[in-house]
Tab-separated table of C-alpha atoms and ligand atoms in Angstrom:
chain	number	residue	atom	x	y	z
F	1213	UNK	CA	18.910	4.925	-13.562
F	1214	UNK	CA	17.410	8.497	-13.206
F	1215	UNK	CA	19.439	11.272	-12.528
F	1216	UNK	CA	16.246	12.499	-11.097
F	1217	UNK	CA	15.765	10.616	-8.551
F	1218	UNK	CA	17.852	10.880	-5.607
F	1219	UNK	CA	17.119	7.617	-2.723
F	1220	UNK	CA	19.264	7.025	0.018
F	1221	UNK	CA	20.634	3.359	0.940
F	1222	UNK	CA	19.676	0.299	0.614
F	1223	UNK	CA	17.676	1.603	-2.453
F	1224	UNK	CA	18.687	0.887	-5.622
F	1225	UNK	CA	16.430	2.404	-8.419
F	1226	UNK	CA	15.548	1.065	-11.592
F	1227	UNK	CA	13.682	3.119	-14.379
F	1228	UNK	CA	11.571	2.504	-17.553
F	1229	UNK	CA	9.971	4.656	-19.637
F	1230	UNK	CA	7.337	1.955	-20.157
F	1231	UNK	CA	6.948	-1.670	-18.634
F	1232	UNK	CA	4.138	-3.885	-18.483
F	1233	UNK	CA	3.646	-3.939	-14.850
F	1234	UNK	CA	6.794	-3.239	-12.262
F	1235	UNK	CA	5.425	-5.924	-10.054
F	1236	UNK	CA	5.899	-8.279	-13.087
F	1237	UNK	CA	9.430	-6.875	-13.609
F	1238	UNK	CA	10.229	-6.459	-9.687
F	1239	UNK	CA	9.537	-10.087	-9.698
F	1240	UNK	CA	11.510	-11.241	-12.737
F	1241	UNK	CA	14.361	-9.407	-11.076
F	1242	UNK	CA	13.934	-11.238	-7.907
F	1243	UNK	CA	13.660	-14.688	-9.944
F	1244	UNK	CA	17.588	-12.872	-11.459
F	1245	UNK	CA	19.051	-12.535	-8.380
F	1246	UNK	CA	18.691	-8.312	-7.746
F	1247	UNK	CA	18.831	-7.625	-4.250
F	1248	UNK	CA	16.828	-6.019	-1.051
F	1249	UNK	CA	16.108	-2.567	-2.175
F	1250	UNK	CA	15.837	-2.691	-5.888
F	1251	UNK	CA	13.277	0.067	-6.649
F	1252	UNK	CA	11.769	-0.765	-10.617
F	1253	UNK	CA	10.023	2.380	-11.393
F	1254	UNK	CA	8.290	2.756	-14.690
F	1255	UNK	CA	6.568	5.543	-15.734
F	1256	UNK	CA	3.645	4.265	-18.038
F	1257	UNK	CA	2.744	0.541	-17.439
F	1258	UNK	CA	0.297	-1.408	-19.739
F	1259	UNK	CA	-0.576	-3.928	-17.968
F	1260	UNK	CA	-0.939	-2.676	-14.006
F	1261	UNK	CA	-2.670	-4.778	-11.596
F	1262	UNK	CA	-4.606	-4.354	-8.935
F	1263	UNK	CA	-5.238	-6.551	-5.577
F	1264	UNK	CA	-7.647	-9.721	-6.339
F	1265	UNK	CA	-6.705	-10.165	-9.878
F	1266	UNK	CA	-8.047	-6.480	-10.912
F	1267	UNK	CA	-6.670	-4.418	-13.143
F	1268	UNK	CA	-4.546	-1.587	-11.750
F	1269	UNK	CA	-5.644	1.601	-13.822
F	1270	UNK	CA	-2.185	3.280	-14.914
F	1271	UNK	CA	-2.867	6.867	-16.104
F	1272	UNK	CA	0.636	9.060	-17.081
F	1273	UNK	CA	1.708	11.167	-14.898
F	1274	UNK	CA	0.612	9.147	-12.251
F	1275	UNK	CA	3.186	6.910	-9.605
F	1276	UNK	CA	4.003	3.022	-10.163
F	1277	UNK	CA	6.727	1.493	-8.223
F	1278	UNK	CA	7.679	-1.355	-6.797
F	1279	UNK	CA	10.010	-2.643	-4.196
F	1280	UNK	CA	12.339	-5.570	-3.893
F	1281	UNK	CA	12.850	-6.673	0.040
F	1282	UNK	CA	14.679	-9.734	0.954
F	1283	UNK	CA	13.035	-9.546	4.805
F	1284	UNK	CA	13.597	-11.648	7.599
F	1285	UNK	CA	11.694	-13.919	8.964
F	1286	UNK	CA	8.553	-15.885	8.427
F	1287	UNK	CA	6.039	-15.105	5.413
F	1288	UNK	CA	3.492	-13.653	8.182
F	1289	UNK	CA	4.934	-10.633	8.607
F	1290	UNK	CA	4.988	-9.273	5.086
F	1291	UNK	CA	1.367	-8.202	6.269
F	1292	UNK	CA	2.979	-6.048	8.836
F	1293	UNK	CA	5.850	-4.896	6.333
F	1294	UNK	CA	2.347	-3.580	3.830
F	1295	UNK	CA	0.710	-1.030	5.964
F	1296	UNK	CA	4.566	0.040	6.869
F	1297	UNK	CA	3.903	1.052	3.304
F	1298	UNK	CA	0.456	2.227	3.416
F	1299	UNK	CA	1.295	4.515	6.501
F	1300	UNK	CA	4.372	5.964	4.437
F	1301	UNK	CA	2.545	6.472	1.744
F	1302	UNK	CA	-0.067	8.179	4.373
F	1303	UNK	CA	2.613	10.281	5.181
F	1304	UNK	CA	4.136	11.166	1.613
F	1305	UNK	CA	0.061	12.192	0.439
F	1306	UNK	CA	-0.566	14.268	3.956
F	1307	UNK	CA	2.915	16.149	3.351
F	1308	UNK	CA	1.607	17.187	-0.243
F	1309	UNK	CA	-1.685	18.802	0.288
F	1310	UNK	CA	-3.200	21.509	1.772
F	1311	UNK	CA	-3.692	21.087	5.593
F	1312	UNK	CA	-7.286	20.611	5.679
F	1313	UNK	CA	-7.309	17.526	3.215
F	1314	UNK	CA	-7.843	14.974	5.593
F	1315	UNK	CA	-5.952	11.882	4.856
F	1316	UNK	CA	-6.676	7.899	5.815
F	1317	UNK	CA	-5.717	4.652	5.972
F	1318	UNK	CA	-8.549	1.627	4.782
F	1319	UNK	CA	-7.750	-1.929	5.728
F	1320	UNK	CA	-5.702	-3.640	4.502
F	1321	UNK	CA	-3.565	-1.084	2.185
F	1322	UNK	CA	-5.600	1.798	1.028
F	1323	UNK	CA	-4.955	5.891	1.683
F	1324	UNK	CA	-7.819	7.988	0.830
F	1325	UNK	CA	-8.470	11.277	0.740
F	1326	UNK	CA	-11.597	12.465	2.342
F	1327	UNK	CA	-12.933	8.884	1.851
F	1328	UNK	CA	-11.714	8.975	-1.916
F	1329	UNK	CA	-8.766	6.783	-2.746
F	1330	UNK	CA	-5.556	7.939	-3.760
F	1331	UNK	CA	-3.812	4.918	-3.854
F	1332	UNK	CA	-3.067	1.117	-3.687
F	1333	UNK	CA	-0.617	-1.468	-2.663
F	1334	UNK	CA	-0.128	-4.765	-3.979
F	1335	UNK	CA	2.301	-7.662	-1.918
F	1336	UNK	CA	3.421	-10.395	-3.837
F	1337	UNK	CA	5.738	-13.263	-2.224
F	1338	UNK	CA	7.261	-16.061	-2.831
F	1339	UNK	CA	8.202	-18.461	0.441
F	1340	UNK	CA	10.398	-21.723	0.802
F	1341	UNK	CA	8.685	-24.662	1.565
F	1342	UNK	CA	8.647	-23.913	5.848
F	1343	UNK	CA	7.301	-20.153	5.330
F	1344	UNK	CA	10.661	-18.154	4.824
F	1345	UNK	CA	10.395	-15.163	2.705
F	1346	UNK	CA	12.821	-15.381	-0.472
F	1347	UNK	CA	10.960	-12.105	-1.859
F	1348	UNK	CA	8.645	-9.898	-1.074
F	1349	UNK	CA	7.449	-7.241	-4.109
F	1350	UNK	CA	5.285	-4.315	-2.333
F	1351	UNK	CA	3.972	-2.875	-5.598
F	1352	UNK	CA	2.759	1.204	-5.369
F	1353	UNK	CA	0.079	2.923	-7.514
F	1354	UNK	CA	-0.611	6.271	-6.464
F	1355	UNK	CA	-3.102	8.864	-8.765
F	1356	UNK	CA	-1.592	11.855	-8.678
F	1357	UNK	CA	-2.210	14.060	-12.166
F	1358	UNK	CA	-4.887	11.661	-12.731
F	1359	UNK	CA	-7.853	9.085	-11.911
F	1360	UNK	CA	-10.094	6.589	-13.389
F	1361	UNK	CA	-14.481	7.481	-12.984
F	1362	UNK	CA	-15.623	4.671	-14.383
F	1363	UNK	CA	-14.693	1.794	-11.467
F	1364	UNK	CA	-16.409	0.559	-8.386
F	1365	UNK	CA	-14.790	2.890	-6.442
F	1366	UNK	CA	-14.237	6.631	-6.047
F	1367	UNK	CA	-11.158	7.392	-6.813
F	1368	UNK	CA	-8.984	10.799	-6.543
F	1369	UNK	CA	-5.817	12.268	-7.393
F	1370	UNK	CA	-3.025	14.883	-5.683
F	1371	UNK	CA	-4.100	16.939	-8.619
F	1372	UNK	CA	-7.944	17.296	-7.748
F	1373	UNK	CA	-7.282	17.379	-4.280
F	1374	UNK	CA	-5.695	20.528	-4.547
F	1375	UNK	CA	-2.100	19.981	-4.273
F	1376	UNK	CA	0.632	22.156	-5.696
F	1377	UNK	CA	3.165	21.733	-7.850
F	1378	UNK	CA	4.235	17.693	-7.163
F	1379	UNK	CA	5.868	15.437	-9.789
F	1380	UNK	CA	5.667	11.809	-9.805
F	1381	UNK	CA	9.975	12.379	-8.989
F	1382	UNK	CA	8.646	14.043	-5.504
F	1383	UNK	CA	6.722	12.143	-5.068
F	1384	UNK	CA	8.477	8.804	-5.649
F	1385	UNK	CA	11.508	9.774	-3.197
F	1386	UNK	CA	9.746	11.016	-0.319
F	1387	UNK	CA	7.219	7.554	-0.574
F	1388	UNK	CA	10.380	5.655	-0.412
F	1389	UNK	CA	12.040	8.254	2.811
F	1390	UNK	CA	9.326	7.777	5.063
F	1391	UNK	CA	9.158	4.085	4.284
F	1392	UNK	CA	12.474	4.032	4.871
F	1393	UNK	CA	11.888	5.284	8.491
F	1394	UNK	CA	9.207	3.564	9.541
F	1395	UNK	CA	11.248	-0.153	8.556
F	1396	UNK	CA	13.495	0.943	10.708
F	1397	UNK	CA	10.890	1.585	13.506
F	1398	UNK	CA	9.831	-1.812	12.643
F	1399	UNK	CA	13.037	-3.497	12.701
F	1400	UNK	CA	13.671	-1.989	16.058
F	1401	UNK	CA	11.100	-1.716	17.255
F	1402	UNK	CA	8.776	-4.519	16.093
F	1403	UNK	CA	5.121	-3.908	15.384
F	1404	UNK	CA	3.811	-1.924	17.352
F	1405	UNK	CA	4.953	1.898	16.985
F	1406	UNK	CA	3.329	1.275	13.560
F	1407	UNK	CA	-0.004	0.013	14.513
F	1408	UNK	CA	-0.279	2.271	17.014
F	1409	UNK	CA	0.439	5.276	14.168
F	1410	UNK	CA	-1.901	3.070	11.474
F	1411	UNK	CA	-4.778	3.009	13.739
F	1412	UNK	CA	-4.391	6.658	14.362
F	1413	UNK	CA	-5.348	7.170	10.514
F	1414	UNK	CA	-7.244	4.922	9.984
F	1415	UNK	CA	-11.153	4.820	8.722
F	1416	UNK	CA	-13.717	2.832	10.542
F	1417	UNK	CA	-12.837	1.656	13.661
F	1418	UNK	CA	-15.825	1.764	15.515
F	1419	UNK	CA	-17.678	2.101	13.229
F	1420	UNK	CA	-20.130	-0.754	10.573
F	1421	UNK	CA	-18.565	-2.096	7.990
F	1422	UNK	CA	-18.964	-4.737	5.651
F	1423	UNK	CA	-16.419	-7.299	4.369
F	1424	UNK	CA	-16.223	-9.458	1.398
F	1425	UNK	CA	-14.133	-12.515	2.045
F	1426	UNK	CA	-13.865	-15.335	-0.642
F	1427	UNK	CA	-16.563	-16.667	-0.094
F	1428	UNK	CA	-18.724	-15.145	2.073
F	1429	UNK	CA	-19.794	-11.609	3.100
F	1430	UNK	CA	-20.093	-10.091	6.724
F	1431	UNK	CA	-21.396	-6.985	8.608
F	1432	UNK	CA	-19.904	-5.660	11.679
F	1433	UNK	CA	-18.328	-3.196	13.915
F	1434	UNK	CA	-14.852	-2.557	12.866
F	1435	UNK	CA	-13.365	-2.890	16.454
F	1436	UNK	CA	-9.598	-3.024	15.856
F	1437	UNK	CA	-6.186	-4.133	13.695
F	1438	UNK	CA	-4.771	-6.970	15.796
F	1439	UNK	CA	-1.270	-7.324	16.566
F	1440	UNK	CA	-0.333	-8.840	13.628
F	1441	UNK	CA	-2.440	-6.251	11.190
F	1442	UNK	CA	-5.542	-9.102	10.833
F	1443	UNK	CA	-8.854	-6.812	10.956
F	1444	UNK	CA	-10.848	-7.871	13.910
F	1445	UNK	CA	-14.778	-7.566	13.346
F	1446	UNK	CA	-17.561	-7.930	16.083
F	1447	UNK	CA	-19.753	-9.998	14.573
F	1448	UNK	CA	-23.032	-11.223	15.803
F	1449	UNK	CA	-21.945	-10.821	19.432
F	1450	UNK	CA	-18.261	-12.825	18.434
F	1451	UNK	CA	-14.924	-11.282	17.672
F	1452	UNK	CA	-13.617	-12.839	13.706
F	1453	UNK	CA	-10.300	-12.063	12.836
F	1454	UNK	CA	-9.765	-11.553	9.204
F	1455	UNK	CA	-6.259	-11.935	7.341
F	1456	UNK	CA	-8.163	-10.955	3.759
F	1457	UNK	CA	-10.947	-8.755	2.774
F	1458	UNK	CA	-12.355	-6.113	0.905
F	1459	UNK	CA	-14.064	-3.665	3.377
F	1460	UNK	CA	-16.999	-1.142	1.920
F	1461	UNK	CA	-17.955	0.991	4.777
F	1462	UNK	CA	-22.067	0.886	5.610
F	1463	UNK	CA	-21.805	3.764	8.200
F	1464	UNK	CA	-20.814	7.499	8.052
F	1465	UNK	CA	-17.261	7.405	8.749
M	2667	BTN	C1	-4.749	-2.338	-5.411
M	2667	BTN	O1	-5.094	-0.956	-4.544
M	2667	BTN	O2	-5.765	-2.974	-5.928
M	2667	BTN	C2	-3.164	-2.341	-5.684
M	2667	BTN	C3	-2.910	-1.563	-6.870
M	2667	BTN	C4	-1.252	-1.432	-6.834
M	2667	BTN	C5	-1.051	-0.830	-8.113
M	2667	BTN	C6	0.925	-0.554	-8.229
M	2667	BTN	S1	0.974	0.672	-9.416
M	2667	BTN	C7	2.402	-0.105	-8.978
M	2667	BTN	C8	2.755	-1.752	-9.135
M	2667	BTN	N1	2.629	-2.378	-10.355
M	2667	BTN	C9	1.501	-2.598	-10.746
M	2667	BTN	O3	0.639	-3.853	-11.615
M	2667	BTN	N2	0.511	-2.991	-9.323
M	2667	BTN	C10	1.277	-2.098	-8.232
């Protein structure tokens, strides 16, 4: 346990100086029966993982944590919780930065500052045969002190964007508090208020975007996000419902 970080119930913080990946550790703990609300936080990651098998460059002084949840319901609801997390992180980033900075959510789970990626989420889940969730791990990476330079998207960090005096501990606490507020809303009122709040923070709505899917790449108008969290793309006059993919902006946001 770390004395320097105080998380409210139901969070239980497990701290490591160094680990391969907080997601990998949270999954090991899930398999060993760790409870809902376990938060795995590491000061260093030696094998940080990003979405679609990519590496997550894990610079010293950045935030790496994974929330282990055991939500009720079908695994399709996991997607809704990813938007609760992304919004929580966007709010935490917004609160840490000078007022003029524009903080946006990019579908599905990225947080951008002035169009540059500052945070990403990696969701992993194990389900029962009928689709219920045994566990859900939400891995969160936030660039605080540094960001990678030679990657295929533009990244940034809180320090690079002029955040005054933020620490990893502060950002972990703020993110967990904001996530918890969103989780309570989601449990009591459902996904709709989360969807509305996410759409307010989203970039690219109504604009032309390109979406890379496993077997094709399509361009169209980003119409909205639907009641399950899927991206609705207007492509050749028809609506396409997209549940997984990488989004690229082809026109100014
Ligand atoms: C992405 O945008 O590709 C998702 C990045 C997720 C990175 C975080 S860092 C903490 C947790 N542990 C990992 O190995 N990955 C996630």
